[in-house]
């Protein structure tokens, strides 16, 4: 007798998994629905790993869409093959009826399923790449507009110029100069370099 499982993933703790749970429509009991709230870039996810350890041959796994399984093309294919071929588990992707390994166990069915899986896995990874590219472009545009990222720089202490001059004249060591300005050694040095470059 096969056991039914479901896997649900959202990328962050703030995102809501309700839509995926609703799509399962009572197909799987709550205690066998495994939910991870983290990125799909790899498969180092605690609930996913826990679920896989419990699954046995002929068990059935439901997921809403292939990108809920993951967003890394190569790893999705590797996990799919591990689950279906090594563990002998069937997988049903709810929003893609062609990806139902219970159907077409013959060569043609497996072939079609593999093609669809490869296309969808590629699309999932491509979307992840596009998101990263859009983020990078957004940051570049914001920087061009003068938006500053990160913590604001520590202002130069009032005595910085005098201490810097004494340090460059060899009257103070780097440690003494940093201490005189109440700055960490590395921060004093970095500010000294910027100051000398006129930044």
mmCIF file of C-alpha atoms in Angstrom:
data_model
loop_
_atom_site.group_PDB
_atom_site.id
_atom_site.type_symbol
_atom_site.label_atom_id
_atom_site.label_comp_id
_atom_site.label_asym_id
_atom_site.label_seq_id
_atom_site.Cartn_x
_atom_site.Cartn_y
_atom_site.Cartn_z
ATOM 1 C CA UNK A 1 0.000 0.000 0.000
ATOM 2 C CA UNK A 2 1.557 3.293 -1.070
ATOM 3 C CA UNK A 3 1.740 6.322 1.239
ATOM 4 C CA UNK A 4 0.906 9.798 -0.050
ATOM 5 C CA UNK A 5 3.191 12.744 0.681
ATOM 6 C CA UNK A 6 3.197 16.376 -0.397
ATOM 7 C CA UNK A 7 6.001 18.908 -0.571
ATOM 8 C CA UNK A 8 5.399 22.641 -0.285
ATOM 9 C CA UNK A 9 8.063 25.352 -0.547
ATOM 10 C CA UNK A 10 8.027 29.128 -0.279
ATOM 11 C CA UNK A 11 11.195 31.182 -0.673
ATOM 12 C CA UNK A 12 11.003 33.181 2.577
ATOM 13 C CA UNK A 13 9.370 32.957 6.000
ATOM 14 C CA UNK A 14 7.158 35.942 5.053
ATOM 15 C CA UNK A 15 5.613 34.196 2.048
ATOM 16 C CA UNK A 16 2.390 32.254 2.487
ATOM 17 C CA UNK A 17 2.072 28.597 1.551
ATOM 18 C CA UNK A 18 -1.765 28.668 1.654
ATOM 19 C CA UNK A 19 -2.152 28.642 -2.150
ATOM 20 C CA UNK A 20 -0.096 25.468 -2.472
ATOM 21 C CA UNK A 21 -1.907 23.787 0.429
ATOM 22 C CA UNK A 22 -5.251 24.698 -1.130
ATOM 23 C CA UNK A 23 -4.162 23.161 -4.465
ATOM 24 C CA UNK A 24 -3.535 19.854 -2.670
ATOM 25 C CA UNK A 25 -7.257 19.835 -1.840
ATOM 26 C CA UNK A 26 -7.084 17.196 0.880
ATOM 27 C CA UNK A 27 -5.120 14.704 -1.246
ATOM 28 C CA UNK A 28 -2.598 14.234 1.556
ATOM 29 C CA UNK A 29 -3.094 14.220 5.357
ATOM 30 C CA UNK A 30 -1.541 17.218 7.168
ATOM 31 C CA UNK A 31 1.039 15.114 8.991
ATOM 32 C CA UNK A 32 2.540 14.050 5.633
ATOM 33 C CA UNK A 33 2.752 17.539 4.120
ATOM 34 C CA UNK A 34 6.318 18.819 4.419
ATOM 35 C CA UNK A 35 6.877 22.585 4.207
ATOM 36 C CA UNK A 36 10.172 24.445 3.766
ATOM 37 C CA UNK A 37 10.460 28.215 3.898
ATOM 38 C CA UNK A 38 13.693 28.838 2.051
ATOM 39 C CA UNK A 39 15.232 29.335 -1.364
ATOM 40 C CA UNK A 40 14.995 26.623 -4.008
ATOM 41 C CA UNK A 41 18.581 27.088 -5.170
ATOM 42 C CA UNK A 42 19.604 23.691 -3.745
ATOM 43 C CA UNK A 43 18.145 20.710 -1.883
ATOM 44 C CA UNK A 44 19.732 21.337 1.542
ATOM 45 C CA UNK A 45 16.292 21.864 3.089
ATOM 46 C CA UNK A 46 15.397 20.184 6.394
ATOM 47 C CA UNK A 47 11.769 19.243 5.677
ATOM 48 C CA UNK A 48 12.531 18.041 2.158
ATOM 49 C CA UNK A 49 15.321 15.790 3.467
ATOM 50 C CA UNK A 50 13.098 14.488 6.276
ATOM 51 C CA UNK A 51 10.361 13.634 3.787
ATOM 52 C CA UNK A 52 12.740 11.842 1.393
ATOM 53 C CA UNK A 53 14.150 9.740 4.259
ATOM 54 C CA UNK A 54 10.608 8.544 5.087
ATOM 55 C CA UNK A 55 9.566 7.699 1.540
ATOM 56 C CA UNK A 56 9.602 4.115 0.305
ATOM 57 C CA UNK A 57 9.088 2.318 -2.999
ATOM 58 C CA UNK A 58 5.677 2.955 -4.596
ATOM 59 C CA UNK A 59 4.937 5.970 -2.349
ATOM 60 C CA UNK A 60 3.395 8.991 -4.058
ATOM 61 C CA UNK A 61 4.623 12.588 -3.899
ATOM 62 C CA UNK A 62 2.455 15.587 -4.826
ATOM 63 C CA UNK A 63 3.887 19.033 -5.600
ATOM 64 C CA UNK A 64 1.992 22.023 -6.964
ATOM 65 C CA UNK A 65 4.556 23.030 -9.605
ATOM 66 C CA UNK A 66 8.073 22.036 -10.595
ATOM 67 C CA UNK A 67 9.584 25.307 -9.302
ATOM 68 C CA UNK A 68 8.338 24.381 -5.792
ATOM 69 C CA UNK A 69 10.658 21.392 -5.975
ATOM 70 C CA UNK A 70 13.590 23.668 -6.823
ATOM 71 C CA UNK A 71 15.044 26.296 -9.130
ATOM 72 C CA UNK A 72 18.349 24.715 -10.114
ATOM 73 C CA UNK A 73 17.981 22.920 -13.456
ATOM 74 C CA UNK A 74 20.620 20.231 -12.899
ATOM 75 C CA UNK A 75 19.602 19.508 -9.308
ATOM 76 C CA UNK A 76 15.876 19.228 -10.139
ATOM 77 C CA UNK A 77 16.659 16.606 -12.781
ATOM 78 C CA UNK A 78 19.006 14.770 -10.402
ATOM 79 C CA UNK A 79 16.420 14.732 -7.567
ATOM 80 C CA UNK A 80 13.620 13.661 -9.914
ATOM 81 C CA UNK A 81 15.688 10.726 -11.147
ATOM 82 C CA UNK A 82 16.781 9.825 -7.610
ATOM 83 C CA UNK A 83 13.182 9.780 -6.352
ATOM 84 C CA UNK A 84 11.630 7.983 -9.326
ATOM 85 C CA UNK A 85 14.396 5.556 -10.243
ATOM 86 C CA UNK A 86 16.404 4.874 -7.092
ATOM 87 C CA UNK A 87 13.669 5.204 -4.475
ATOM 88 C CA UNK A 88 10.881 4.024 -6.787
ATOM 89 C CA UNK A 89 8.559 6.885 -5.800
ATOM 90 C CA UNK A 90 5.841 8.271 -8.104
ATOM 91 C CA UNK A 91 5.567 12.048 -8.520
ATOM 92 C CA UNK A 92 2.531 14.111 -9.510
ATOM 93 C CA UNK A 93 2.987 17.783 -10.477
ATOM 94 C CA UNK A 94 -0.505 19.236 -10.052
ATOM 95 C CA UNK A 95 -0.284 22.110 -12.533
ATOM 96 C CA UNK A 96 1.352 19.960 -15.243
ATOM 97 C CA UNK A 97 -0.629 16.739 -15.844
ATOM 98 C CA UNK A 98 2.070 15.425 -18.215
ATOM 99 C CA UNK A 99 4.347 15.192 -15.180
ATOM 100 C CA UNK A 100 2.583 12.300 -13.493
ATOM 101 C CA UNK A 101 4.890 9.288 -13.329
ATOM 102 C CA UNK A 102 1.966 6.929 -12.613
ATOM 103 C CA UNK A 103 0.963 7.274 -16.252
ATOM 104 C CA UNK A 104 2.871 5.975 -19.224
ATOM 105 C CA UNK A 105 5.414 3.770 -17.491
ATOM 106 C CA UNK A 106 6.402 2.524 -20.951
ATOM 107 C CA UNK A 107 9.358 3.923 -22.876
ATOM 108 C CA UNK A 108 7.291 6.609 -24.675
ATOM 109 C CA UNK A 109 5.658 7.799 -21.440
ATOM 110 C CA UNK A 110 9.030 8.033 -19.688
ATOM 111 C CA UNK A 111 10.538 9.807 -22.702
ATOM 112 C CA UNK A 112 7.725 12.415 -22.812
ATOM 113 C CA UNK A 113 7.894 12.934 -19.066
ATOM 114 C CA UNK A 114 11.674 13.469 -19.263
ATOM 115 C CA UNK A 115 11.323 16.054 -22.057
ATOM 116 C CA UNK A 116 8.627 18.011 -20.200
ATOM 117 C CA UNK A 117 10.652 17.851 -16.971
ATOM 118 C CA UNK A 118 13.777 19.158 -18.678
ATOM 119 C CA UNK A 119 11.887 22.070 -20.261
ATOM 120 C CA UNK A 120 10.153 23.017 -16.995
ATOM 121 C CA UNK A 121 13.360 22.670 -14.949
ATOM 122 C CA UNK A 122 15.137 24.934 -17.426
ATOM 123 C CA UNK A 123 12.307 27.492 -17.168
ATOM 124 C CA UNK A 124 12.473 27.382 -13.347
ATOM 125 C CA UNK A 125 16.234 28.018 -13.315
ATOM 126 C CA UNK A 126 15.949 30.648 -16.033
ATOM 127 C CA UNK A 127 13.406 32.530 -13.928
ATOM 128 C CA UNK A 128 15.794 32.440 -10.965
ATOM 129 C CA UNK A 129 18.569 33.836 -13.183
ATOM 130 C CA UNK A 130 16.229 36.557 -14.473
ATOM 131 C CA UNK A 131 15.268 37.539 -10.909
ATOM 132 C CA UNK A 132 18.957 37.910 -9.978
ATOM 133 C CA UNK A 133 19.588 39.948 -13.145
ATOM 134 C CA UNK A 134 16.607 42.233 -12.428
ATOM 135 C CA UNK A 135 17.861 42.746 -8.871
ATOM 136 C CA UNK A 136 21.366 43.618 -10.121
ATOM 137 C CA UNK A 137 19.938 46.040 -12.695
ATOM 138 C CA UNK A 138 17.714 47.630 -10.043
ATOM 139 C CA UNK A 139 20.682 48.115 -7.717
ATOM 140 C CA UNK A 140 22.808 49.586 -10.537
ATOM 141 C CA UNK A 141 19.997 52.010 -11.472
ATOM 142 C CA UNK A 142 19.531 53.036 -7.838
ATOM 143 C CA UNK A 143 23.284 53.600 -7.427
ATOM 144 C CA UNK A 144 23.298 55.733 -10.594
ATOM 145 C CA UNK A 145 20.557 57.858 -8.978
ATOM 146 C CA UNK A 146 22.784 58.284 -5.932
ATOM 147 C CA UNK A 147 21.036 55.809 -3.607
ATOM 148 C CA UNK A 148 23.509 54.552 -1.006
ATOM 149 C CA UNK A 149 23.457 50.920 0.118
ATOM 150 C CA UNK A 150 24.727 49.568 3.412
ATOM 151 C CA UNK A 151 25.550 51.423 6.588
ATOM 152 C CA UNK A 152 26.575 55.075 6.275
ATOM 153 C CA UNK A 153 30.343 55.599 6.598
ATOM 154 C CA UNK A 154 31.718 56.629 10.003
ATOM 155 C CA UNK A 155 32.565 60.350 9.817
ATOM 156 C CA UNK A 156 36.193 61.376 10.250
ATOM 157 C CA UNK A 157 37.036 62.167 13.880
ATOM 158 C CA UNK A 158 37.823 65.852 14.608
ATOM 159 C CA UNK A 159 41.483 65.046 15.261
ATOM 160 C CA UNK A 160 41.902 62.843 12.173
ATOM 161 C CA UNK A 161 43.902 65.327 10.056
ATOM 162 C CA UNK A 162 46.399 66.065 12.820
ATOM 163 C CA UNK A 163 46.781 62.378 13.762
ATOM 164 C CA UNK A 164 47.097 61.369 10.090
ATOM 165 C CA UNK A 165 49.853 63.960 9.586
ATOM 166 C CA UNK A 166 51.731 62.755 12.690
ATOM 167 C CA UNK A 167 51.375 59.115 11.585
ATOM 168 C CA UNK A 168 52.695 59.844 8.063
ATOM 169 C CA UNK A 169 55.580 61.809 9.599
ATOM 170 C CA UNK A 170 56.523 58.693 11.584
ATOM 171 C CA UNK A 171 55.703 60.264 14.952
ATOM 172 C CA UNK A 172 52.957 57.668 15.621
ATOM 173 C CA UNK A 173 52.600 53.980 14.788
ATOM 174 C CA UNK A 174 49.476 52.818 12.963
ATOM 175 C CA UNK A 175 48.121 51.333 16.217
ATOM 176 C CA UNK A 176 48.741 54.595 18.102
ATOM 177 C CA UNK A 177 47.110 56.668 15.358
ATOM 178 C CA UNK A 178 44.053 54.401 15.273
ATOM 179 C CA UNK A 179 43.748 54.509 19.077
ATOM 180 C CA UNK A 180 44.081 58.314 19.089
ATOM 181 C CA UNK A 181 41.105 58.509 16.676
ATOM 182 C CA UNK A 182 39.119 55.816 18.578
ATOM 183 C CA UNK A 183 38.944 53.733 15.404
ATOM 184 C CA UNK A 184 39.840 50.106 14.678
ATOM 185 C CA UNK A 185 43.263 49.787 13.035
ATOM 186 C CA UNK A 186 41.810 48.683 9.670
ATOM 187 C CA UNK A 187 39.200 51.470 9.623
ATOM 188 C CA UNK A 188 41.817 54.140 10.347
ATOM 189 C CA UNK A 189 44.053 52.800 7.578
ATOM 190 C CA UNK A 190 41.175 52.592 5.046
ATOM 191 C CA UNK A 191 40.127 56.168 5.867
ATOM 192 C CA UNK A 192 43.742 57.331 5.568
ATOM 193 C CA UNK A 193 44.038 55.778 2.087
ATOM 194 C CA UNK A 194 40.735 57.373 0.967
ATOM 195 C CA UNK A 195 41.783 60.734 2.438
ATOM 196 C CA UNK A 196 45.114 60.607 0.555
ATOM 197 C CA UNK A 197 43.306 59.775 -2.704
ATOM 198 C CA UNK A 198 41.067 62.791 -2.146
ATOM 199 C CA UNK A 199 37.887 60.698 -1.795
#
